[in-house]
Coordinates of C-alpha atoms in Angstrom, one line a residue:
X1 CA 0.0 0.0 0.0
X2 CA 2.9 2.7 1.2
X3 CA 4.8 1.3 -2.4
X4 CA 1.2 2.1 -4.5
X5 CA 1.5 5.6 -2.5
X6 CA 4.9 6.9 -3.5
X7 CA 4.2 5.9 -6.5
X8 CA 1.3 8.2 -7.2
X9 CA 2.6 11.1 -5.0
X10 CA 4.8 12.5 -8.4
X11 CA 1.3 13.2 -10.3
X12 CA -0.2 15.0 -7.2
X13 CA 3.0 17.0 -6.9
X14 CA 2.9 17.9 -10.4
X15 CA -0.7 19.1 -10.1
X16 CA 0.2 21.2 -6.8
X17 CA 3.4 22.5 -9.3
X18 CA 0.8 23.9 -11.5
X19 CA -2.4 24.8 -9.2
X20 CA 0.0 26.7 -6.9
X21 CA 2.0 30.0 -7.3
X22 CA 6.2 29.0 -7.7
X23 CA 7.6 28.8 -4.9
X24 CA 10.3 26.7 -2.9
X25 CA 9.8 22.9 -3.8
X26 CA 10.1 20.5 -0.8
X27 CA 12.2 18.4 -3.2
X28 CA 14.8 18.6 -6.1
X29 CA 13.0 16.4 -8.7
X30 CA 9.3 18.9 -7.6
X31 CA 11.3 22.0 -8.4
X32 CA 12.9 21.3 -11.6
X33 CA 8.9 19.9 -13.3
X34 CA 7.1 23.4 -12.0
X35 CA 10.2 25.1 -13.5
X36 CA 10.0 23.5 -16.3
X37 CA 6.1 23.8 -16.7
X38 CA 6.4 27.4 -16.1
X39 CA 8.8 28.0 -19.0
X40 CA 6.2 26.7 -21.4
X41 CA 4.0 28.7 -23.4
X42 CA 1.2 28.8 -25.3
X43 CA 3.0 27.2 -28.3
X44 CA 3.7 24.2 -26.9
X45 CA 0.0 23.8 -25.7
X46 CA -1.2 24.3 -29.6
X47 CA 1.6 22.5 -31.3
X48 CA 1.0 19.6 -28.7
X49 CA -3.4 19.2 -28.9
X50 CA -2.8 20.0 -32.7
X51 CA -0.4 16.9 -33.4
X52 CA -2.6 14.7 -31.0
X53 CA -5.7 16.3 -33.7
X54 CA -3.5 15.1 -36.2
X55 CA -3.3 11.2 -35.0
X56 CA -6.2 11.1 -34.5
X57 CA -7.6 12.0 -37.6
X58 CA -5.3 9.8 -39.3
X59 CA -6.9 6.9 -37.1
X60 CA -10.3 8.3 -38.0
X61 CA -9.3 7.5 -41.8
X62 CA -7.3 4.5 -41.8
X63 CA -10.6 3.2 -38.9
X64 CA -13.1 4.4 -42.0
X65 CA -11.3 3.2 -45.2
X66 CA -10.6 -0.5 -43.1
X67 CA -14.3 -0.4 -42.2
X68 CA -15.7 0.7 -45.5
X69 CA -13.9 -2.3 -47.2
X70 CA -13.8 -5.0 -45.1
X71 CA -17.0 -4.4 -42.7
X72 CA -15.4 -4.2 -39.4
X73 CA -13.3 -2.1 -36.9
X74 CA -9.4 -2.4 -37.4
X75 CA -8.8 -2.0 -34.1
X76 CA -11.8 -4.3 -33.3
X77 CA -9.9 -7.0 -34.7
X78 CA -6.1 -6.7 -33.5
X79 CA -7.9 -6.8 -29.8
X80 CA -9.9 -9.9 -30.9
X81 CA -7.3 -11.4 -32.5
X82 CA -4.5 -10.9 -30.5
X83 CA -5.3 -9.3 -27.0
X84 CA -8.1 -11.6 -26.6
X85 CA -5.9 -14.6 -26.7
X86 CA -3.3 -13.2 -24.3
X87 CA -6.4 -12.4 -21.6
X88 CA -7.2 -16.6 -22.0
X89 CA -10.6 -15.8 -24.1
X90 CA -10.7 -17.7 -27.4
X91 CA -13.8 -16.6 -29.8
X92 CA -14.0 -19.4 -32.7
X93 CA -16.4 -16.5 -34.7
X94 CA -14.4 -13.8 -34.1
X95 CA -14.1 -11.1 -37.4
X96 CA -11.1 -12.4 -38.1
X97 CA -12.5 -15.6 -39.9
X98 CA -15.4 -13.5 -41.3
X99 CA -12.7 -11.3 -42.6
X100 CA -10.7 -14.3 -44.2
X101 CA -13.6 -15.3 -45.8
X102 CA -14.0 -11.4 -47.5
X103 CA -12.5 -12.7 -50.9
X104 CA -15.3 -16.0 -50.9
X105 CA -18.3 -13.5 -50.1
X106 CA -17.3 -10.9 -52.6
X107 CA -17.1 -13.1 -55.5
X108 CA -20.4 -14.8 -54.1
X109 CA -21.9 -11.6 -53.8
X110 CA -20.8 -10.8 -57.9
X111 CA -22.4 -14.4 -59.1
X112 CA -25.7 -13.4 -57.6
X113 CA -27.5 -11.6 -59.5
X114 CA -28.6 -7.7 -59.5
X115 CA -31.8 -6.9 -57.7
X116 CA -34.5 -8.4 -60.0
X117 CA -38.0 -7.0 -59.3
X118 CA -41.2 -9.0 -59.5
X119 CA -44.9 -8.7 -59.9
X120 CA -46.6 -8.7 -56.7
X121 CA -48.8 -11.5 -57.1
X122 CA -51.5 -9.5 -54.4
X123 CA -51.6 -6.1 -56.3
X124 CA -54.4 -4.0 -55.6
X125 CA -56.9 -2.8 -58.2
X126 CA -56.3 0.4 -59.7
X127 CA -59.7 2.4 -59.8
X128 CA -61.2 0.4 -56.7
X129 CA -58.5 0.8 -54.3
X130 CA -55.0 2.6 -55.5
X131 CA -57.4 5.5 -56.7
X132 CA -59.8 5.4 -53.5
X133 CA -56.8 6.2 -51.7
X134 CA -55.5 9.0 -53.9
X135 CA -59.2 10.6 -53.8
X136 CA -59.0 10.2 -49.6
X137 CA -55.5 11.2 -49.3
X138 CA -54.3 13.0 -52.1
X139 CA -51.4 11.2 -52.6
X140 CA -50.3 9.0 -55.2
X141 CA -49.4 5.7 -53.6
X142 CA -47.7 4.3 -57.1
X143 CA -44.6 6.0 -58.4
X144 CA -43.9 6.4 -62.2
X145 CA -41.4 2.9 -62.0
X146 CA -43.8 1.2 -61.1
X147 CA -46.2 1.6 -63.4
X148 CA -44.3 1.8 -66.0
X149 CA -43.0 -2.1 -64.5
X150 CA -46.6 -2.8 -65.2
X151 CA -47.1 -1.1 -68.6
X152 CA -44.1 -3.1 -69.5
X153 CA -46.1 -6.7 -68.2
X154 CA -48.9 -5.6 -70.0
X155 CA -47.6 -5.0 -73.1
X156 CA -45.4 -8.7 -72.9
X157 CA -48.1 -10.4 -71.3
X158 CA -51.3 -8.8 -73.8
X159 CA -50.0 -8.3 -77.0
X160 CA -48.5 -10.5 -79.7
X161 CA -46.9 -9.8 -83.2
X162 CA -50.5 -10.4 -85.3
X163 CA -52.2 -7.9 -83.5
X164 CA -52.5 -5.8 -86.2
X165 CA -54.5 -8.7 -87.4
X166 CA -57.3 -8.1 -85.5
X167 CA -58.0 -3.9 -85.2
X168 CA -59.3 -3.8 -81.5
X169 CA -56.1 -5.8 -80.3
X170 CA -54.9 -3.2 -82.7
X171 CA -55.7 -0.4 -80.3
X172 CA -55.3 -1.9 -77.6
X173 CA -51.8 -2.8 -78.3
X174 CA -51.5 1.2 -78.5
X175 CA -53.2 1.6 -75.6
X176 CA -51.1 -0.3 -73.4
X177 CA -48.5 2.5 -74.3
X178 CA -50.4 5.5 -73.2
X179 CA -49.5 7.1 -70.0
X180 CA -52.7 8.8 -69.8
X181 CA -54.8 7.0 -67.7
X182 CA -57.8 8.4 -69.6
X183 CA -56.3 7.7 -72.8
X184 CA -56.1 4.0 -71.9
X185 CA -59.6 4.3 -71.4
X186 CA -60.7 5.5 -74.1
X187 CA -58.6 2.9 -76.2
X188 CA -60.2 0.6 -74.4
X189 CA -64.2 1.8 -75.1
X190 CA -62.4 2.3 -78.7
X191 CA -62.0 -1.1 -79.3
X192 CA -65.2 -2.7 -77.5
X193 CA -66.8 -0.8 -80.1
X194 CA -65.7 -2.6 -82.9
X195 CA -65.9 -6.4 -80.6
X196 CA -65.7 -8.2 -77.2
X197 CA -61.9 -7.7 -76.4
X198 CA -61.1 -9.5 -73.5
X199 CA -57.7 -7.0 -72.6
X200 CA -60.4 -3.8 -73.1
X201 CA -62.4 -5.0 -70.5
X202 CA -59.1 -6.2 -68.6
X203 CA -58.3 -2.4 -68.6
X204 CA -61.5 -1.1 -68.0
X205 CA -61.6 -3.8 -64.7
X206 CA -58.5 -2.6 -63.5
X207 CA -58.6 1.2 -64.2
X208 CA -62.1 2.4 -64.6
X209 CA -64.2 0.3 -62.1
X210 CA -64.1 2.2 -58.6
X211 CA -65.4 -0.7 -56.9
X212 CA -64.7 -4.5 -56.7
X213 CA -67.9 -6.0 -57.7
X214 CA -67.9 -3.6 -60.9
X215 CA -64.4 -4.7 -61.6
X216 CA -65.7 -8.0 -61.4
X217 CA -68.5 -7.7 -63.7
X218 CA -66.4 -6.6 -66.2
X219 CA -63.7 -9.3 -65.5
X220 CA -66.3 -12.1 -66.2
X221 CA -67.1 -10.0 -70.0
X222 CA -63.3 -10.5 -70.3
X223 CA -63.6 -14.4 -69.5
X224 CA -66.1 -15.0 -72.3
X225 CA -64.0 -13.1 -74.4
X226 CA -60.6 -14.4 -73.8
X227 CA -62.1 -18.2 -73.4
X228 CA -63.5 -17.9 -77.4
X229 CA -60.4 -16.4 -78.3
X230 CA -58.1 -19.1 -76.0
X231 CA -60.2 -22.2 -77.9
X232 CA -59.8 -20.8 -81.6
X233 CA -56.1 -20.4 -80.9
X234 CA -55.7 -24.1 -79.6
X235 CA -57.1 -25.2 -82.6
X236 CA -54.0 -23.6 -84.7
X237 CA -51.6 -23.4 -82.3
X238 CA -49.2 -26.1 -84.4
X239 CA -49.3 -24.2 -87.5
X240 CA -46.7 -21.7 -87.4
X241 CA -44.5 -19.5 -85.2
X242 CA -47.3 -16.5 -85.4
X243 CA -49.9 -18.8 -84.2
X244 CA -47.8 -20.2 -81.8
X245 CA -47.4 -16.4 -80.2
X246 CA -50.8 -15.9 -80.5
X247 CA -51.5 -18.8 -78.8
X248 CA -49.6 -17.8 -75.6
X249 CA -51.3 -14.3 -75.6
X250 CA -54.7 -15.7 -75.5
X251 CA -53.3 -18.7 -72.7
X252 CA -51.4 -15.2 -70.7
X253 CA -54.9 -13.5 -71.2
X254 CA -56.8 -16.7 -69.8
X255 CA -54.8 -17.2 -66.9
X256 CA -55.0 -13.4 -65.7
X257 CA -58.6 -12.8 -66.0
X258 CA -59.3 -15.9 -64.0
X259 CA -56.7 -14.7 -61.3
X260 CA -58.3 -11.6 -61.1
X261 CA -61.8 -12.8 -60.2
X262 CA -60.3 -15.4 -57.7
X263 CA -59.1 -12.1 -56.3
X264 CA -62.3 -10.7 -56.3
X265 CA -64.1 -13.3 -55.1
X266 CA -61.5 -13.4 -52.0
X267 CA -62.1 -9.8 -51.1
X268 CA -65.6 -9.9 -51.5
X269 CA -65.8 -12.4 -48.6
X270 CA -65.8 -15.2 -50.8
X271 CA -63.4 -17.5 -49.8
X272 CA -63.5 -20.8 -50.4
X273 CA -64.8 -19.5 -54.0
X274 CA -61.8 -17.9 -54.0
X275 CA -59.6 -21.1 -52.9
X276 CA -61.2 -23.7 -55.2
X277 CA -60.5 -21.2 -58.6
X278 CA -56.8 -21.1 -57.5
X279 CA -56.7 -24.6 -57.4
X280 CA -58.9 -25.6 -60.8
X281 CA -56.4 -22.5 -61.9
X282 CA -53.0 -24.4 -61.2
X283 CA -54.3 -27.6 -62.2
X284 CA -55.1 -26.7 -65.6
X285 CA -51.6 -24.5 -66.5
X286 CA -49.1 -26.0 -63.5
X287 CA -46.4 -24.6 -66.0
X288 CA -47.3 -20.7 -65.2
X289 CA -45.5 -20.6 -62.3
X290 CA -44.6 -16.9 -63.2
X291 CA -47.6 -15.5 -62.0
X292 CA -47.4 -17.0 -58.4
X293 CA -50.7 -18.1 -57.8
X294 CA -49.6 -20.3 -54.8
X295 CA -49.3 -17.0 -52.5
X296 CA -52.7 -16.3 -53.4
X297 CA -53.7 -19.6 -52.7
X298 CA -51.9 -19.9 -49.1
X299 CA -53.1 -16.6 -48.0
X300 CA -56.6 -17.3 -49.0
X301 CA -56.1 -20.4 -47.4
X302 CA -54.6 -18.6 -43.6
X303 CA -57.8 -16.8 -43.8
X304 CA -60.0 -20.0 -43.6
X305 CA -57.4 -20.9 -41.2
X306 CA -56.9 -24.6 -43.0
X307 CA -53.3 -25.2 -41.7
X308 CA -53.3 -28.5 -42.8
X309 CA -53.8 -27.3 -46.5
X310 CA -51.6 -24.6 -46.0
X311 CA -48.9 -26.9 -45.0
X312 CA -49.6 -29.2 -47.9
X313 CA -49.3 -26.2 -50.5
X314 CA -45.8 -25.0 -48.0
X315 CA -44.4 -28.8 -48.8
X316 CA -45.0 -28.2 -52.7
X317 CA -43.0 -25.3 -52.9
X318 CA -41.1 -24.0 -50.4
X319 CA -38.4 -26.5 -52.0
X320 CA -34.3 -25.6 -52.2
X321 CA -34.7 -25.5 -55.6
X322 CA -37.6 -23.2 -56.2
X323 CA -37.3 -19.3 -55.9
X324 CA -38.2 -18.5 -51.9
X325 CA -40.4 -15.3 -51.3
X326 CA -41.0 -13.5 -48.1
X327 CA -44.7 -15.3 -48.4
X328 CA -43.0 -19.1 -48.3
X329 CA -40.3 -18.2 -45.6
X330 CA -42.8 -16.8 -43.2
X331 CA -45.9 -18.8 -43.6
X332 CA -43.8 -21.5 -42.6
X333 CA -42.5 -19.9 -39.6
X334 CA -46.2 -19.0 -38.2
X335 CA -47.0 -22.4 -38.9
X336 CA -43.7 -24.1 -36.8
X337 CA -44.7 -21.0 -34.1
X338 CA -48.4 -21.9 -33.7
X339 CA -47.4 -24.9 -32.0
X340 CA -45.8 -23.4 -29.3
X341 CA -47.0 -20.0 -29.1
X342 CA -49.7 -20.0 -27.2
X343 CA -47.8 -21.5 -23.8
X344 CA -44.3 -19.8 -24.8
X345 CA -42.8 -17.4 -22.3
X346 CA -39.2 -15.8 -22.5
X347 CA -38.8 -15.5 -18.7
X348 CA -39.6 -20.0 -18.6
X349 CA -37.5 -20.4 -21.7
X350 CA -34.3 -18.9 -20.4
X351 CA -34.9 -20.9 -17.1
X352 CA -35.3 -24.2 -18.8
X353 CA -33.8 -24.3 -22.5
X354 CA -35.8 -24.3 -25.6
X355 CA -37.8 -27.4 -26.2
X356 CA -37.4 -28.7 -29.8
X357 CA -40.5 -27.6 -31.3
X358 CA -39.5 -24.0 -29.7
X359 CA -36.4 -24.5 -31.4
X360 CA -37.9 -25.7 -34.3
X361 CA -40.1 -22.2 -34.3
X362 CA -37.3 -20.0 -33.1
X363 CA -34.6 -21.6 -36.6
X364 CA -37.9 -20.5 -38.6
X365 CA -38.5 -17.2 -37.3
X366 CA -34.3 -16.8 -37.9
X367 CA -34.5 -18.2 -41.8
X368 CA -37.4 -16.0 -42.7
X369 CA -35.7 -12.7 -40.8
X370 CA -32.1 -13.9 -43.0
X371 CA -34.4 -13.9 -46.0
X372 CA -36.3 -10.0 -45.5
X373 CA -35.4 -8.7 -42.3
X374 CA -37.9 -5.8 -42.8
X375 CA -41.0 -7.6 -42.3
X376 CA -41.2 -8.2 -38.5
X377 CA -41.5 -4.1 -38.1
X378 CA -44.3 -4.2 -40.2
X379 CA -46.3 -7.2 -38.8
X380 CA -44.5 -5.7 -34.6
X381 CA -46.4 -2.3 -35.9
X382 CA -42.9 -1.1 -35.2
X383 CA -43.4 1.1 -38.7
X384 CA -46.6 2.2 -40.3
X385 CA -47.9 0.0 -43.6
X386 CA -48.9 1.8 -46.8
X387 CA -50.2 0.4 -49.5
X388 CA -48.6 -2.5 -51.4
X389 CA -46.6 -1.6 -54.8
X390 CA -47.7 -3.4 -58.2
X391 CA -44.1 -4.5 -58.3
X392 CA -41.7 -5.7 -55.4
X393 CA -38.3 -6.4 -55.1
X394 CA -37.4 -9.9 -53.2
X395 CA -35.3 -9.4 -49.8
X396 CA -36.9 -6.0 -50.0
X397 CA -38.9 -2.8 -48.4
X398 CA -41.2 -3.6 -50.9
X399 CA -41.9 -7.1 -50.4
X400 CA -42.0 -6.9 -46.9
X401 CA -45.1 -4.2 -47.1
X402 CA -47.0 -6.2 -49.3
X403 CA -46.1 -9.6 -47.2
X404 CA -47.7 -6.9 -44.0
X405 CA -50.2 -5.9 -45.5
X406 CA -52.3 -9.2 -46.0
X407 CA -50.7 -11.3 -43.3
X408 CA -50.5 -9.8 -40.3
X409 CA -54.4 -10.6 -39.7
X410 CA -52.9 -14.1 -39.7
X411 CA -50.4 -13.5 -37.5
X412 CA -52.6 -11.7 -34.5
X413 CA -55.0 -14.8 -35.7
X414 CA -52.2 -17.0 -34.2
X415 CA -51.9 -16.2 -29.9
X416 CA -49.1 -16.0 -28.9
X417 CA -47.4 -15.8 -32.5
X418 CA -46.2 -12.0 -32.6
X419 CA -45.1 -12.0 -29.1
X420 CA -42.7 -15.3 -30.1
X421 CA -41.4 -13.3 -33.1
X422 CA -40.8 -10.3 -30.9
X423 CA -38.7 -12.1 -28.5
X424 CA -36.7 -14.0 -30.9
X425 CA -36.4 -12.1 -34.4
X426 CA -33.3 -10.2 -33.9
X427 CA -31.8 -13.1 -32.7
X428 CA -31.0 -13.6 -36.5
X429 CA -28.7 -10.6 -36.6
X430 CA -26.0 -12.0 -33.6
X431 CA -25.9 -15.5 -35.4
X432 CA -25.0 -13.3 -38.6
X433 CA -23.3 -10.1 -37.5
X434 CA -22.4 -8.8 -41.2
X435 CA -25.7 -9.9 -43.2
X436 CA -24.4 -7.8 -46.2
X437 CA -21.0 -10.0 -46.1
X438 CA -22.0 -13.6 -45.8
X439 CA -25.0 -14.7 -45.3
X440 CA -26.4 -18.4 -42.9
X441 CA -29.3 -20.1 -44.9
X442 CA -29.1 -17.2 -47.5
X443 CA -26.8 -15.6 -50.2
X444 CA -25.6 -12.1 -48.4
X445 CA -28.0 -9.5 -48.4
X446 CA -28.2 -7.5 -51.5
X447 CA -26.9 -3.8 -51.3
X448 CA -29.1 -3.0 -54.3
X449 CA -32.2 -3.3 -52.3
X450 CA -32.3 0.0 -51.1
X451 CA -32.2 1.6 -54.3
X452 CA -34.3 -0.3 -56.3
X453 CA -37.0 0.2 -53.3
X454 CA -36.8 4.0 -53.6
X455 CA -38.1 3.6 -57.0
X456 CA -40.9 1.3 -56.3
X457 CA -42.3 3.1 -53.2
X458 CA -43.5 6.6 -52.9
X459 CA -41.8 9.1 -51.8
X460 CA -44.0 10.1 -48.2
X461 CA -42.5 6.4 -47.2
X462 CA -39.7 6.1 -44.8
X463 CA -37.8 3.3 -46.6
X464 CA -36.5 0.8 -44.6
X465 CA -32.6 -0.4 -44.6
X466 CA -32.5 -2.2 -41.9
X467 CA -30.3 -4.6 -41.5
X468 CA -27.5 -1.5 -42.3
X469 CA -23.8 -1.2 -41.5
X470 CA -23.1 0.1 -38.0
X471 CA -20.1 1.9 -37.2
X472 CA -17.7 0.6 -34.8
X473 CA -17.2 2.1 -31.2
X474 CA -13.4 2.5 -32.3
X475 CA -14.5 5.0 -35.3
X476 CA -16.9 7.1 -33.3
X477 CA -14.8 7.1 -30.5
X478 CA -11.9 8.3 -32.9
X479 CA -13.6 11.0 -34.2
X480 CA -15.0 12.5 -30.9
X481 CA -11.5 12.3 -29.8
X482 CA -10.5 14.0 -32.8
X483 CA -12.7 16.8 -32.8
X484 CA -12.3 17.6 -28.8
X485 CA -8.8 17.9 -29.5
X486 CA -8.6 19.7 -32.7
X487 CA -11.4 22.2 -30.6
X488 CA -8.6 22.6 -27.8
X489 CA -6.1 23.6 -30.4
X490 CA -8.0 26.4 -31.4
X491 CA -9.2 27.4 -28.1
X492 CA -5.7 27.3 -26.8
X493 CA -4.6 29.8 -30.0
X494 CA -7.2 31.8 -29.7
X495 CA -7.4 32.7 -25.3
X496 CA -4.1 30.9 -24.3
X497 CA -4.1 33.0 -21.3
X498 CA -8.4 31.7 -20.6
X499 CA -7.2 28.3 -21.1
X500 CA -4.1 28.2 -18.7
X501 CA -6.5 29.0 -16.2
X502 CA -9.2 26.9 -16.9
X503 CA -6.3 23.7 -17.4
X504 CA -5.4 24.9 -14.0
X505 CA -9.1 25.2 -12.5
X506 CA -9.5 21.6 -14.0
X507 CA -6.2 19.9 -12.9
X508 CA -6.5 20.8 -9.2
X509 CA -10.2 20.1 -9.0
X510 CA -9.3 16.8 -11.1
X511 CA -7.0 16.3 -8.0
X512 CA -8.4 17.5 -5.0
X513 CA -9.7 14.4 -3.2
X514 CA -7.0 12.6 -4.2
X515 CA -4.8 15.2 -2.9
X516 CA -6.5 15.3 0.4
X517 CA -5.7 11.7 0.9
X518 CA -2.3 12.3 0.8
X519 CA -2.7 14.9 2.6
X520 CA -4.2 12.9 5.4
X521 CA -1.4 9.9 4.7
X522 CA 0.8 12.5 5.6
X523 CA -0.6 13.5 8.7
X524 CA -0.7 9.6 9.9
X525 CA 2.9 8.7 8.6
X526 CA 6.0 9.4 10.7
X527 CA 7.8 12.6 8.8
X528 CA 10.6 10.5 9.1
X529 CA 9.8 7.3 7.4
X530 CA 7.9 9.5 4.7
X531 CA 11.0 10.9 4.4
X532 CA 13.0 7.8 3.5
X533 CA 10.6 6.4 1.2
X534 CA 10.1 9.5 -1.1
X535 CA 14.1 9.1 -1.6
X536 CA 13.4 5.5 -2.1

């Protein structure tokens, strides 16, 4: 203790040196530090907090470039790495194989793919519902991308080379390019004029109806329609290339108009209506898996809460070699979390363990937050919900609001289920701390997303990035450290003589109780053997 003592006495009788007026110092070694803090001056002070300003800004950049490239803290890892060992811990996951691994996830990252965007197999109805809302709200809940996505679909999906064959799919093939919504409308009464055209009253259903039962008046027109035209194409499919494309309009047309009043029939309350057209609908063209009628089916199917189904239509396609959605990854986790849900509780979980269906529910909660880790503030009501997009991207903002937006009845449905997922879904992001690196079940996260989901979603919505690149303690800490120092430089130019005195109104008040225990060591202590141990 007397050893720790003498030890710490030089600091105190530095402070004293500089609190106090110059005077006679008790001892040699005292009396040549306060002359030689005297003799300083205001130069030294500047030239000394400026080259501290300048490490540390170095620090700050080197800490920043590292991070920027490599996803982690420099500094982070030389204390992992080799500190950590020293102290006895040993961390099998540290950065530092992450880190190794940069080369493997960067060239995996360059074989995926860019950010493809998709048709959102739920899309709302133009004039019933994405024009009630402008009409309520005044705001436009589609941006110009996406529609034009969707004048793009139309125009692949409606029109064919021999169009001109026939003069209303003659006008109508024009009128898919208009980008006047009356325009299209007009085209569209245009060309019932002259016959039934089954993508006129496709139009006219999706744009000019303000309700769903009108739009699905017209839709059934459009089935009559596009079932003659289907049956005279099948009969001349075989005899050429032209008939060949015409054939696939018609089949393109077929499939969408009966889609569409599956869709109608589910949101007027018809449900099982609804459910046994999806299925007669996949039956008869299993091959158009493009327009992703299973979501339909499984969240028509979550409404008449038929699990068993639901699960049967799950085992069809949520298969390693099929496309996954946000639909597939989370259906299946609120079916593995019913099970348990209703009898789970965090506070008897951590006391006991996980039981393995818990487990089984918590390792599907974790693969559908790798897949879109956006969705669990929409269906947590963490983050308001707008309306849907006509076109999301997958992994994305945008899926993840129309995933919300129809299935988080479902989940409430479930007891228990939202309260599981809120204990357990950012569990995902310590089992993967850099999602945008490497990814677990996954390919990394794509950095596109963001981007791509500024263009689909309007612009009064707070896009979501989450998960994002945090930055380190080390580059933060850097940069505060940084800027207080490079803020004493100038102070200490600018008032030298204000800033003596506040260094020494901050030393001796840094010091003071410390000061009086010495003080009171002092007092205790024989002068004599204090004596012989400050010359020790």
């Amino acid at each position: 203790m007397l050893v720790l003592v003498c030890a710490l006495r030089v600091p105190f009788r530095i402070s004293d040196s500089v609190s106090a007026a110059p005077g006679p110092a008790m001892f040699g070694t005292e009396s040549s530090l306060s002359m030689f803090l005297n003799t300083l001056t205001p130069k030294f002070y500047v030239a000394l907090t400026g080259t501290s300003s300048l490490i540390s800004g170095l620090i700050l950049i080197f800490e920043w470039w590292y991070f920027r490239k490599y996803g982690t803290s420099f500094i982070e890892q030389v204390s992992v790495s080799h500190l950590r060992p020293l102290l006895g811990g040993v961390d099998n996951s540290s950065p530092t194989n992450s880190n190794t691994s940069n080369g493997d996830a960067d060239s995996s990252r360059q074989s995926v793919s860019e950010c493809k965007v998709w048709r959102n197999p739920l899309n709302l109805f133009r004039g019933a519902e994405y024009n009630r809302y402008t009409w309520v709200t005044g705001r436009e809940p589609l941006t110009y991308y996406d529609m034009n996505l969707s004048a793009q679909d139309h125009q692949t999906f409606f029109t064919c080379d021999s169009d001109h064959l026939r003069p209303a799919d003659a006008i109508m093939q024009k009128a898919w390019r208009e980008r006047n919504p009356q325009a299209r409308i007009s085209a569209a009464h245009e060309a019932l004029d002259l016959e039934d055209c089954a993508t006129a009253y496709i139009l006219l259903a999706e744009e000019e109806a303000t309700t769903i039962v009108e739009a699905e008046k017209l839709f059934k027109q459009a089935l009559k329609a596009g079932e003659s035209c289907y049956r005279r194409s099948q009969q001349v499919q075989h005899h050429g290339a032209q008939h060949e494309a015409q054939h696939r309009r018609d089949t393109n047309v077929l499939v969408y108009i009966k889609r569409r009043l599956a869709m109608c029939s589910r949101k007027l309350g018809r449900t099982r209506e609804a459910v046994k057209m999806m299925r007669d609908l996949m039956k008869e063209f299993p091959l158009l898996s493009m327009f992703n009628i299973h979501e339909n089916l499984l969240e028509s199917l979550l409404e008449l809460q038929a699990y068993a189904d639901v699960q049967a239509v799950l085992a069809k396609y949520d298969d390693i070699s099929l496309p996954k959605s946000a639909t597939i990854c989370y259906t299946a986790a609120l079916l593995k979390a019913r099970a348990v849900s209703d009898k789970f509780s965090p506070e008897a979980a951590s006391r006991r363990g996980l039981s393995p269906a818990e487990m089984n529910a918590v390792e599907a909660i974790h693969r559908a937050v790798e897949f879109n880790p956006h969705v669990p503030k929409y269906l947590l009501e963490m983050k308001s919900l707008i309306l849907p997009p006509e076109h999301i991207l997958k992994r994305g903002d945008s899926e993840a609001i129309a995933y919300a937006f129809f299935h988080l009845q479902h989940w409430k449905r479930v007891e228990g289920a939202l309260n599981l997922l809120h204990c357990t879904w950012e569990g995902t992001f310590r089992m993967i701390p850099y999602p945008l690196e490497k990814g677990h079940l996954f390919y990394p996260y794509p950095i596109c997303t963001e981007t791509a989901d500024r263009e689909l979603l309007p612009v009064f919505h707070e896009v979501s990035v989450y998960p994002k690149k945090e930055l380190p303690f080390f580059i933060l800490f850097t940069a505060g450290l940084c800027s207080f120092t490079a803020m004493l430089a100038l102070l200490t130019h600018q008032f030298p003589e204000l800033m003596g005195v506040f260094a020494k109104a901050f030393l001796s008040t840094l010091f003071a109780p410390l000061n009086f225990i010495m003080e009171k060591v002092e007092n205790i202590l024989p002068s004599s053997l204090w004596h012989q141990l400050t010359r020790i």
